[in-house]
Coordinates of C-alpha atoms and ligand atoms in Angstrom, one line a residue:
M284 CA -189.9 -53.4 81.2
L285 CA -188.9 -50.3 83.5
K286 CA -189.2 -46.1 81.4
Q287 CA -188.1 -42.7 81.8
P288 CA -192.0 -40.9 82.8
A289 CA -192.5 -38.0 80.4
Y290 CA -191.1 -34.4 82.2
Q291 CA -193.1 -31.2 82.7
N292 CA -191.7 -28.3 81.4
V293 CA -191.5 -25.7 83.1
T294 CA -194.6 -22.9 83.2
P295 CA -194.8 -19.5 84.4
E296 CA -196.1 -20.7 87.7
I297 CA -192.8 -23.5 88.3
A298 CA -191.0 -20.0 87.2
E299 CA -193.0 -18.0 90.0
A300 CA -192.5 -20.6 92.8
L301 CA -188.9 -20.5 91.5
A302 CA -188.4 -16.4 92.0
A303 CA -189.9 -17.4 95.2
I304 CA -186.9 -19.5 96.5
A305 CA -183.9 -17.8 95.0
G306 CA -185.4 -14.2 94.2
K307 CA -186.7 -13.0 90.5
K308 CA -184.1 -11.1 89.4
Y309 CA -182.0 -15.1 89.7
V310 CA -184.0 -16.6 87.9
I311 CA -183.8 -16.7 83.8
Y312 CA -187.1 -17.7 82.3
H313 CA -189.2 -17.3 78.7
D314 CA -186.0 -15.3 77.6
P315 CA -183.8 -17.0 74.3
E316 CA -181.1 -14.7 74.1
N317 CA -180.2 -14.6 77.9
L318 CA -180.6 -18.2 78.3
E319 CA -178.3 -19.5 75.6
A320 CA -175.3 -19.3 77.9
F321 CA -175.9 -21.9 79.8
S322 CA -177.3 -24.4 76.7
H323 CA -173.1 -25.5 76.5
D324 CA -170.2 -26.3 77.5
E325 CA -167.2 -25.2 75.6
I326 CA -167.2 -29.0 73.2
P327 CA -166.5 -27.7 69.8
G328 CA -169.2 -27.0 68.0
T329 CA -173.3 -26.9 68.0
E330 CA -174.3 -30.6 68.3
Y331 CA -174.6 -30.9 72.2
R332 CA -176.0 -27.7 72.8
H333 CA -179.5 -28.0 74.1
M334 CA -181.3 -24.6 75.2
P335 CA -182.7 -24.9 79.5
E336 CA -186.7 -24.0 80.1
A337 CA -185.1 -21.9 82.8
V338 CA -181.4 -21.0 85.2
V339 CA -182.1 -20.3 88.6
R340 CA -178.8 -18.6 90.2
P341 CA -179.5 -19.9 93.9
E342 CA -177.1 -18.2 96.5
T343 CA -177.0 -21.2 99.7
A344 CA -178.0 -25.0 99.5
R345 CA -180.7 -24.7 101.9
E346 CA -182.3 -22.1 98.3
I347 CA -181.3 -25.7 96.2
A348 CA -182.5 -27.9 98.7
E349 CA -186.3 -26.6 98.3
I350 CA -185.8 -26.2 94.3
M351 CA -184.4 -29.6 93.8
K352 CA -188.5 -30.4 95.7
L353 CA -189.7 -28.8 93.6
A354 CA -188.2 -30.5 90.9
N355 CA -189.4 -34.0 92.2
R356 CA -193.4 -32.8 93.0
E357 CA -192.8 -31.9 89.1
K358 CA -191.3 -34.2 88.1
I359 CA -189.1 -31.4 86.2
P360 CA -185.4 -32.4 84.9
V361 CA -182.2 -30.3 86.8
T362 CA -178.7 -30.1 85.4
P363 CA -175.5 -28.3 87.9
Q364 CA -174.1 -26.1 86.0
G365 CA -170.0 -24.1 87.1
A366 CA -168.7 -22.1 84.6
G367 CA -169.9 -24.2 82.0
S368 CA -165.9 -24.2 80.6
G369 CA -166.4 -28.4 80.4
L370 CA -165.9 -31.1 77.1
S371 CA -168.1 -33.6 77.5
G372 CA -171.0 -32.0 77.7
G373 CA -171.8 -32.6 81.5
A374 CA -173.8 -29.1 82.1
V375 CA -175.7 -29.3 79.7
P376 CA -180.0 -29.7 79.9
V377 CA -179.8 -32.3 77.1
R378 CA -183.8 -33.0 78.6
G379 CA -184.4 -28.9 79.0
G380 CA -186.0 -27.6 82.4
I381 CA -183.7 -26.0 84.8
V382 CA -180.3 -25.3 84.8
V383 CA -179.5 -24.7 88.6
S384 CA -175.4 -22.5 88.4
V385 CA -173.3 -22.1 91.2
D386 CA -172.6 -18.9 90.2
R387 CA -173.3 -16.9 93.2
M388 CA -172.1 -19.5 95.9
N389 CA -168.3 -18.2 95.5
K390 CA -166.7 -17.5 99.4
I391 CA -163.8 -19.0 100.5
L392 CA -164.7 -19.7 103.9
E393 CA -162.3 -21.1 105.7
I394 CA -158.9 -21.6 105.6
D395 CA -158.2 -23.3 108.2
R396 CA -154.2 -23.2 108.6
K397 CA -153.3 -25.2 111.4
N398 CA -155.0 -28.9 110.3
M399 CA -153.8 -27.7 106.9
M400 CA -157.6 -27.5 105.2
M401 CA -159.5 -24.8 103.5
T402 CA -163.3 -25.5 102.6
V403 CA -165.5 -23.3 98.9
E404 CA -168.0 -22.5 97.9
P405 CA -168.4 -24.8 94.4
G406 CA -168.5 -22.0 92.6
V407 CA -165.4 -20.6 93.5
I408 CA -163.1 -19.8 90.2
S409 CA -160.1 -23.0 90.7
N410 CA -157.3 -20.5 90.5
E411 CA -158.7 -18.3 93.2
I412 CA -157.8 -21.3 96.1
N413 CA -153.2 -21.1 95.1
E414 CA -153.5 -16.6 95.0
C415 CA -155.3 -16.3 98.6
L416 CA -153.8 -19.6 100.0
K417 CA -149.7 -17.8 99.4
E418 CA -150.0 -15.5 101.8
Y419 CA -150.3 -18.8 104.1
G420 CA -147.8 -20.8 102.5
L421 CA -149.8 -23.1 101.3
F422 CA -151.5 -24.2 98.0
Y423 CA -153.8 -26.5 96.4
A424 CA -152.3 -29.0 94.1
G425 CA -155.6 -30.8 92.8
Y426 CA -156.5 -28.2 90.3
P427 CA -156.7 -29.1 86.1
M428 CA -155.6 -26.4 83.7
S429 CA -158.3 -24.5 83.3
L430 CA -158.1 -23.5 86.4
E431 CA -158.5 -19.4 85.0
T432 CA -161.4 -19.6 83.9
C433 CA -163.2 -23.0 86.2
F434 CA -165.0 -23.8 89.0
I435 CA -163.5 -25.8 92.0
G436 CA -167.7 -27.6 92.3
G437 CA -167.0 -28.5 89.0
N438 CA -163.5 -29.5 89.6
V439 CA -164.6 -32.3 92.2
A440 CA -167.4 -32.8 89.3
E441 CA -165.5 -34.6 86.8
N442 CA -162.5 -35.4 88.8
A443 CA -160.3 -33.6 87.5
G444 CA -156.4 -34.1 86.5
G445 CA -154.4 -31.0 86.0
G446 CA -150.3 -30.7 84.8
K447 CA -149.6 -31.6 89.2
A448 CA -151.1 -34.9 88.5
V449 CA -147.7 -36.5 88.0
K450 CA -146.5 -35.7 90.9
Y451 CA -150.0 -34.9 93.7
G452 CA -152.1 -36.8 91.6
V453 CA -156.0 -36.0 90.8
T454 CA -159.0 -32.8 92.4
S455 CA -160.5 -36.7 94.3
R456 CA -156.7 -37.0 96.9
Y457 CA -157.9 -33.8 97.9
V458 CA -161.3 -33.6 98.3
L459 CA -162.1 -34.6 102.4
G460 CA -165.6 -33.7 102.9
L461 CA -168.9 -31.9 101.2
E462 CA -172.5 -30.7 101.4
I463 CA -174.8 -31.5 99.4
V464 CA -177.9 -31.8 98.7
T465 CA -179.4 -34.4 97.4
P466 CA -181.4 -35.3 94.5
T467 CA -184.4 -35.5 95.8
G468 CA -183.5 -32.2 98.5
E469 CA -182.2 -33.4 101.4
I470 CA -178.9 -31.1 103.1
V471 CA -175.8 -33.7 104.2
E472 CA -172.8 -33.7 105.3
L473 CA -170.3 -36.1 104.1
G474 CA -166.7 -36.9 105.4
G475 CA -164.7 -33.9 107.0
K476 CA -161.4 -32.2 108.1
L477 CA -160.4 -35.1 108.4
V478 CA -157.4 -37.4 107.2
K479 CA -158.6 -40.2 108.1
N480 CA -162.3 -41.4 108.3
V481 CA -164.0 -44.9 107.4
T482 CA -166.8 -44.0 109.5
G483 CA -169.8 -45.8 106.9
Y484 CA -169.2 -46.3 102.5
D485 CA -166.9 -43.3 101.2
L486 CA -169.9 -41.8 100.1
V487 CA -167.3 -38.4 99.8
Q488 CA -165.4 -40.8 96.7
L489 CA -168.4 -41.7 95.1
M490 CA -169.7 -37.4 94.9
V491 CA -166.5 -37.2 93.4
G492 CA -166.2 -38.1 89.7
S493 CA -169.9 -38.5 89.6
E494 CA -170.2 -35.4 86.6
G495 CA -173.1 -33.3 89.1
T496 CA -175.7 -36.8 88.4
L497 CA -175.8 -37.8 92.1
G498 CA -176.0 -34.8 94.4
F499 CA -174.8 -30.8 94.2
F500 CA -172.0 -29.7 96.3
T501 CA -172.7 -27.2 97.9
K502 CA -169.8 -26.8 100.3
I503 CA -166.1 -27.7 99.2
I504 CA -163.4 -29.3 102.0
L505 CA -159.9 -29.5 100.7
K506 CA -156.3 -30.8 101.9
L507 CA -154.2 -28.7 101.5
L508 CA -149.9 -29.5 100.9
P509 CA -146.6 -26.7 101.8
L510 CA -146.5 -25.1 99.5
P511 CA -143.4 -25.9 97.2
K512 CA -140.5 -22.7 96.8
A513 CA -138.6 -23.3 93.9
Q514 CA -140.3 -24.4 90.5
A515 CA -138.5 -24.7 87.7
D516 CA -139.3 -26.9 83.4
L517 CA -137.3 -28.6 81.2
L518 CA -138.3 -28.3 77.5
G519 CA -136.9 -31.5 75.6
L520 CA -136.9 -31.7 71.8
F521 CA -137.4 -35.2 70.0
E522 CA -136.7 -36.1 66.8
T523 CA -139.6 -38.6 66.7
L524 CA -142.9 -38.4 69.1
E525 CA -142.2 -42.2 70.0
Q526 CA -139.0 -41.2 71.3
A527 CA -140.1 -39.0 73.3
L528 CA -143.0 -41.2 74.7
D529 CA -140.6 -43.7 75.6
I530 CA -138.7 -42.4 77.7
V531 CA -141.5 -40.9 79.6
P532 CA -142.4 -44.9 82.0
Q533 CA -138.7 -44.7 83.0
I534 CA -138.2 -41.4 84.0
I535 CA -139.2 -41.7 87.7
T536 CA -137.7 -45.4 87.7
G537 CA -134.0 -44.1 85.7
T538 CA -133.3 -41.3 88.3
G539 CA -135.7 -42.4 91.1
I540 CA -137.1 -38.2 90.8
T541 CA -140.9 -37.5 90.4
P542 CA -141.6 -34.8 88.4
T543 CA -144.3 -32.6 88.9
S544 CA -145.4 -32.9 85.2
I545 CA -144.7 -34.6 82.7
E546 CA -146.9 -33.3 79.6
F547 CA -145.8 -34.4 76.1
M548 CA -146.6 -32.8 72.6
D549 CA -146.4 -32.8 69.5
K550 CA -145.1 -31.4 66.3
N551 CA -148.6 -30.5 64.8
S552 CA -149.7 -29.2 68.0
V553 CA -147.1 -27.8 69.1
K554 CA -147.3 -25.5 65.9
A555 CA -150.7 -25.0 66.0
A556 CA -150.4 -22.9 68.9
C557 CA -147.1 -21.5 68.3
D558 CA -149.5 -19.7 65.4
Y559 CA -151.6 -19.3 67.4
L560 CA -149.3 -17.1 69.9
N561 CA -146.9 -15.8 67.6
E562 CA -144.5 -17.5 69.8
T563 CA -141.6 -18.3 68.0
I564 CA -139.7 -21.4 69.9
P565 CA -137.5 -23.6 67.2
Y566 CA -139.4 -26.0 66.9
E567 CA -139.4 -26.9 62.8
N568 CA -136.6 -29.5 63.7
C569 CA -137.8 -31.5 66.2
G570 CA -141.1 -34.5 66.2
A571 CA -142.5 -34.1 70.0
M572 CA -141.6 -32.4 73.2
L573 CA -141.8 -33.7 76.2
L574 CA -142.1 -30.0 79.0
L575 CA -141.0 -31.6 82.7
T576 CA -141.6 -29.4 85.9
F577 CA -140.2 -30.2 88.6
D578 CA -141.0 -28.2 92.3
G579 CA -138.6 -28.9 95.3
P580 CA -138.4 -26.7 99.5
N581 CA -135.3 -24.6 97.8
M582 CA -133.6 -24.2 93.9
E583 CA -131.4 -26.0 95.1
Q584 CA -133.1 -29.9 95.4
V585 CA -134.9 -28.4 92.3
E586 CA -132.1 -28.2 90.5
N587 CA -130.4 -31.1 90.9
D588 CA -133.5 -32.7 91.0
Y589 CA -134.2 -31.9 86.7
E590 CA -130.2 -31.9 85.8
Q591 CA -130.0 -35.5 86.6
V592 CA -133.6 -35.9 84.5
G593 CA -131.8 -33.8 82.0
K594 CA -128.9 -36.0 81.8
F595 CA -131.1 -39.1 81.1
I596 CA -132.9 -37.9 79.1
E597 CA -129.7 -37.3 77.2
K598 CA -128.6 -40.1 76.5
H599 CA -131.9 -41.3 75.8
G600 CA -131.9 -38.8 72.2
V601 CA -133.2 -35.7 74.3
Q602 CA -131.9 -33.6 70.7
E603 CA -132.0 -29.9 72.9
I604 CA -133.5 -29.1 76.3
Y605 CA -134.5 -25.9 77.6
V606 CA -134.3 -24.8 81.0
A607 CA -137.1 -22.0 82.8
D608 CA -136.6 -21.5 85.3
N609 CA -138.3 -18.5 87.0
P610 CA -141.1 -16.9 86.4
A611 CA -141.6 -15.6 83.1
T612 CA -139.9 -18.6 80.8
T613 CA -142.3 -20.9 82.3
E614 CA -145.2 -18.9 81.5
R615 CA -143.8 -18.5 77.9
I616 CA -143.0 -23.0 77.2
W617 CA -146.9 -23.5 80.0
K618 CA -149.1 -20.9 77.3
I619 CA -148.1 -23.2 74.2
R620 CA -148.6 -26.3 76.5
R621 CA -152.3 -24.5 77.6
N622 CA -153.5 -22.9 74.2
I623 CA -153.4 -26.1 72.0
G624 CA -156.5 -26.3 72.7
E625 CA -157.6 -23.1 72.0
A626 CA -155.5 -23.0 69.0
Y627 CA -157.0 -26.0 66.7
N628 CA -161.2 -24.1 67.7
I629 CA -159.9 -21.6 65.1
I630 CA -158.5 -24.6 62.7
S631 CA -162.4 -26.3 62.8
T632 CA -165.4 -26.7 64.0
R633 CA -164.9 -30.5 62.0
Q634 CA -163.2 -31.7 65.3
S635 CA -163.3 -34.3 67.4
G636 CA -161.6 -34.5 71.5
E637 CA -160.5 -37.5 72.8
D638 CA -159.2 -37.3 76.6
L639 CA -158.1 -41.4 76.1
V640 CA -156.1 -43.0 79.1
V641 CA -154.2 -46.2 79.0
P642 CA -151.8 -47.0 81.4
P643 CA -148.6 -45.4 81.1
A644 CA -146.4 -47.6 79.8
E645 CA -148.8 -48.1 76.9
I646 CA -149.0 -44.4 75.9
S647 CA -146.6 -44.4 72.9
K648 CA -148.7 -47.6 71.8
M649 CA -151.7 -45.9 71.8
I650 CA -150.3 -42.5 70.0
A651 CA -148.8 -44.9 66.8
A652 CA -152.4 -47.3 66.7
L653 CA -154.4 -43.7 67.0
Q654 CA -151.7 -42.3 64.1
N655 CA -152.5 -45.3 62.4
I656 CA -156.7 -45.3 62.1
T657 CA -156.8 -41.6 61.4
G658 CA -153.9 -41.3 58.6
K659 CA -156.4 -44.2 57.1
Y660 CA -159.4 -42.1 56.8
G661 CA -156.5 -39.0 55.6
I662 CA -157.8 -36.8 59.0
M663 CA -155.5 -34.7 61.4
A664 CA -154.9 -36.3 64.6
P665 CA -152.8 -33.5 66.2
C666 CA -151.9 -35.2 70.2
F667 CA -151.0 -33.8 73.4
G668 CA -151.6 -34.6 76.7
H669 CA -150.4 -36.3 80.2
A670 CA -147.6 -38.6 79.3
G671 CA -147.1 -39.6 82.5
D672 CA -150.6 -39.8 83.8
G673 CA -151.6 -41.9 79.8
N674 CA -153.3 -39.5 79.1
I675 CA -154.4 -38.5 75.8
H676 CA -156.0 -35.7 73.9
A677 CA -156.2 -36.8 70.6
R678 CA -158.0 -34.2 68.4
L679 CA -159.1 -35.9 65.2
V680 CA -159.5 -32.5 62.8
G681 CA -161.6 -32.8 59.6
P682 CA -160.6 -31.5 56.8
P683 CA -161.7 -28.8 55.6
E684 CA -162.7 -30.1 51.7
W685 CA -164.8 -32.9 53.6
S686 CA -168.3 -31.6 53.8
D687 CA -170.7 -32.0 57.5
D688 CA -172.5 -35.1 56.4
K689 CA -169.0 -36.8 55.4
W690 CA -167.3 -35.4 58.0
K691 CA -170.7 -37.2 60.6
K692 CA -170.5 -40.3 59.1
T693 CA -166.8 -40.7 59.4
L694 CA -165.8 -40.0 63.0
P695 CA -168.3 -42.4 64.2
L696 CA -166.3 -45.9 62.3
I697 CA -163.1 -43.1 63.0
L698 CA -163.2 -43.5 66.7
N699 CA -164.6 -47.1 67.4
E700 CA -161.5 -48.2 65.9
I701 CA -159.5 -46.0 68.5
Y702 CA -161.7 -47.1 71.6
E703 CA -160.9 -51.3 70.3
K704 CA -157.8 -50.0 70.7
T705 CA -157.9 -48.5 74.0
A706 CA -159.7 -51.4 75.4
E707 CA -157.3 -53.5 74.0
L708 CA -154.5 -51.7 75.6
G709 CA -156.4 -52.3 78.7
G710 CA -157.5 -47.6 79.1
M711 CA -160.5 -46.3 79.5
L712 CA -162.5 -43.5 77.6
S713 CA -161.7 -40.9 80.2
G714 CA -158.9 -39.9 82.4
E715 CA -159.9 -36.8 83.2
H716 CA -163.0 -34.4 81.1
G717 CA -165.4 -37.0 81.7
I718 CA -169.2 -39.0 79.9
G719 CA -171.2 -36.8 79.8
H720 CA -173.6 -36.8 76.6
K721 CA -171.3 -36.4 74.8
R722 CA -169.2 -40.6 75.5
K723 CA -172.3 -42.1 76.6
K724 CA -172.4 -43.9 73.8
Y725 CA -169.5 -45.9 74.5
M726 CA -169.1 -46.3 77.7
K727 CA -170.7 -49.8 76.9
G728 CA -167.1 -50.5 74.7
F729 CA -165.4 -49.8 78.1
V730 CA -167.2 -51.6 81.2
S731 CA -169.7 -54.7 81.4
E732 CA -173.0 -54.8 82.2
E733 CA -172.6 -55.9 85.7
Y734 CA -170.6 -52.8 85.5
L735 CA -173.3 -50.8 84.0
N736 CA -176.4 -52.1 86.5
L737 CA -174.7 -51.5 89.6
L738 CA -174.4 -47.9 88.6
R739 CA -177.9 -47.9 87.3
V740 CA -178.7 -48.9 91.0
I741 CA -176.6 -46.0 92.9
K742 CA -178.7 -43.7 90.6
R743 CA -181.9 -44.8 91.1
G744 CA -181.4 -44.8 95.1
L745 CA -180.6 -41.7 94.9
D746 CA -182.5 -39.4 92.6
P747 CA -185.9 -42.5 92.1
N748 CA -187.2 -39.4 89.1
N749 CA -184.1 -39.6 86.9
I750 CA -184.1 -35.7 87.6
M751 CA -180.7 -34.9 88.5
N752 CA -178.3 -34.7 85.6
P753 CA -180.6 -36.9 83.6
G754 CA -179.7 -38.2 80.1
K755 CA -175.6 -38.5 80.9
I756 CA -172.7 -40.8 81.7
F757 CA -175.5 -44.4 81.2
D758 CA -179.2 -44.9 80.4
F759 CA -181.2 -44.7 83.8
F760 CA -182.9 -47.6 81.8
Ligands
FAD1056 C1 -158.9 -25.3 78.4 C2 -159.0 -26.0 78.6 C3 -158.7 -26.6 79.4 C4 -159.5 -27.6 79.9 N1 -158.3 -28.8 81.1 C5 -159.1 -29.2 82.2 C6 -157.7 -30.0 82.7 O1 -156.0 -30.5 82.5 N2 -158.0 -30.9 83.0 C7 -159.6 -31.5 82.9 O2 -160.0 -32.0 84.3 N3 -159.9 -30.9 83.2 C8 -160.2 -29.8 82.0 N4 -160.6 -29.1 81.7 C9 -162.2 -29.1 81.5 C10 -163.0 -27.9 82.1 O3 -162.1 -27.4 82.8 C11 -163.1 -29.5 84.2 O4 -164.0 -30.8 83.5 C12 -163.6 -28.8 84.5 O5 -163.7 -29.6 86.6 C13 -164.4 -27.9 84.2 O6 -165.4 -27.2 85.7 P1 -166.5 -26.1 86.0 O7 -167.4 -26.1 86.8 O8 -166.3 -25.4 83.7 O9 -167.6 -27.1 85.3 P2 -168.5 -27.8 84.3 O10 -168.3 -27.6 82.6 O11 -170.0 -26.5 84.6 O12 -170.0 -28.2 84.2 C14 -168.7 -29.9 85.2 C15 -169.7 -30.6 85.5 O13 -170.1 -30.8 86.6 C16 -171.1 -30.6 87.6 N5 -172.0 -29.9 88.6 C17 -171.2 -28.0 88.1 N6 -171.1 -27.9 89.5 C18 -171.4 -28.5 90.5 C19 -172.2 -28.3 92.2 N7 -172.1 -27.5 92.0 N8 -172.5 -29.9 92.6 C20 -172.3 -30.3 91.8 N9 -171.9 -31.0 89.8 C21 -171.3 -30.2 89.6 C22 -171.8 -29.8 86.4 O14 -173.4 -30.7 86.5 C23 -171.5 -31.4 85.2 O15 -171.9 -32.2 84.6 C24 -160.1 -28.0 80.1 C25 -160.4 -27.5 79.9 C26 -161.2 -26.6 78.6 C27 -161.6 -25.3 78.3

């Protein structure tokens, strides 16, 4: 049987070689205090952390190419890192070695108005993209809800989805071209400023969602859309979560209108976020909320859309509807949705954030099963997420009275049951946060051995020494 050859450590000589490539100022070595910041992403708790031996912050693709050649020669693992906002441990250097942070590669290189495309470096904060596009009347639609903290390179690596995916789809739809550094240190252009392109295999889409295991993105060409001139939100309060979720698949077919987003939050999620934010919206008598966004070329059309959808959901059991048609009220309700995760981080560190995805029409069944399973074990499981995409962010929160040991022993049992049900409903392990090392061991419950073998063939072809972000998604051997 094939076995992973041993990796080498980062010696003082290697650290010097890294300094010669990127500049001494941009290498962190033998400095635990400063290395620690690169040892984790945003998964709560400490068990998924791992310290790098060195961190390098290069400025160019050429520097990354030299780092990869050195790492291949010396058999040292290299983990790309963006802003570290991931939720699957993707950017954590689980086998030690070198973390390559792209935080200095943060330039917007071109806004090509005629082609409605832009070229950016991977370390641009996702939110900055739309900020700078406003004056051109354009926007980039693929960003996630963590837009203020994550980088566009990390979004491409995770194929991030976000609040607007119902209407606009996820990151992959907007990536037209990439400059990459391969695991063996070649700089290669993939795709380009092209709306159509079938010249060979679609390697751009192979790279999107590859979680830093197949290549470094050093330039990204993004497709842009005309900036919608008007937007409004509807907040619908429902008595039960089932009522709220059952209506979701019918909204588009029942009205012919595609909202920009359809988000859901159960009562526990709303309560936690409202407590965290000192927000006082009246949620006490409702079991769940749907948050729907509409956008369009003018306010007249947007009003028409939300009124029609409002009437439709009124006929299907909504208790109350609020409209947010100005930036202040929009921000007030979206802030609740955006802060649910943060609110639970404060309640308990004994928790697991799940990112299940099922066919959209199965979401109600999935949530019912989730509540059954977690109820049986006596744990809290607030649910929220992108209802329109069938993507459920369930937080499994350990009761405070449980010992760490009990939590660690029980969690896998609960997860096994939840994942079994997800697979049974035609779902998958992750809708947008990725597999990383957090979910790796559960892959086999969702994909066949033949599928895993195909992944291995691709990985081995591009990264024969398995040095690029090893220990992620699936086992190399
Ligand atoms: C509060 C909160 C809300 C969130 N909301 C969403 C959401 O709505 N939708 C969603 O999809 N995610 C969401 N996330 C998860 C996270 O923000 C996304 O996965 C994001 O895309 C990660 O970007 P990053 O720059 O932080 O990447 P990192 O966490 O640094 O890295 C993520 C992965 O990308 C790889 N990588 C990073 N840069 C490169 C590069 N240049 N080349 C190759 N590989 C690279 C890393 O190796 C790693 O595997 C949320 C997270 C938080 C904390």
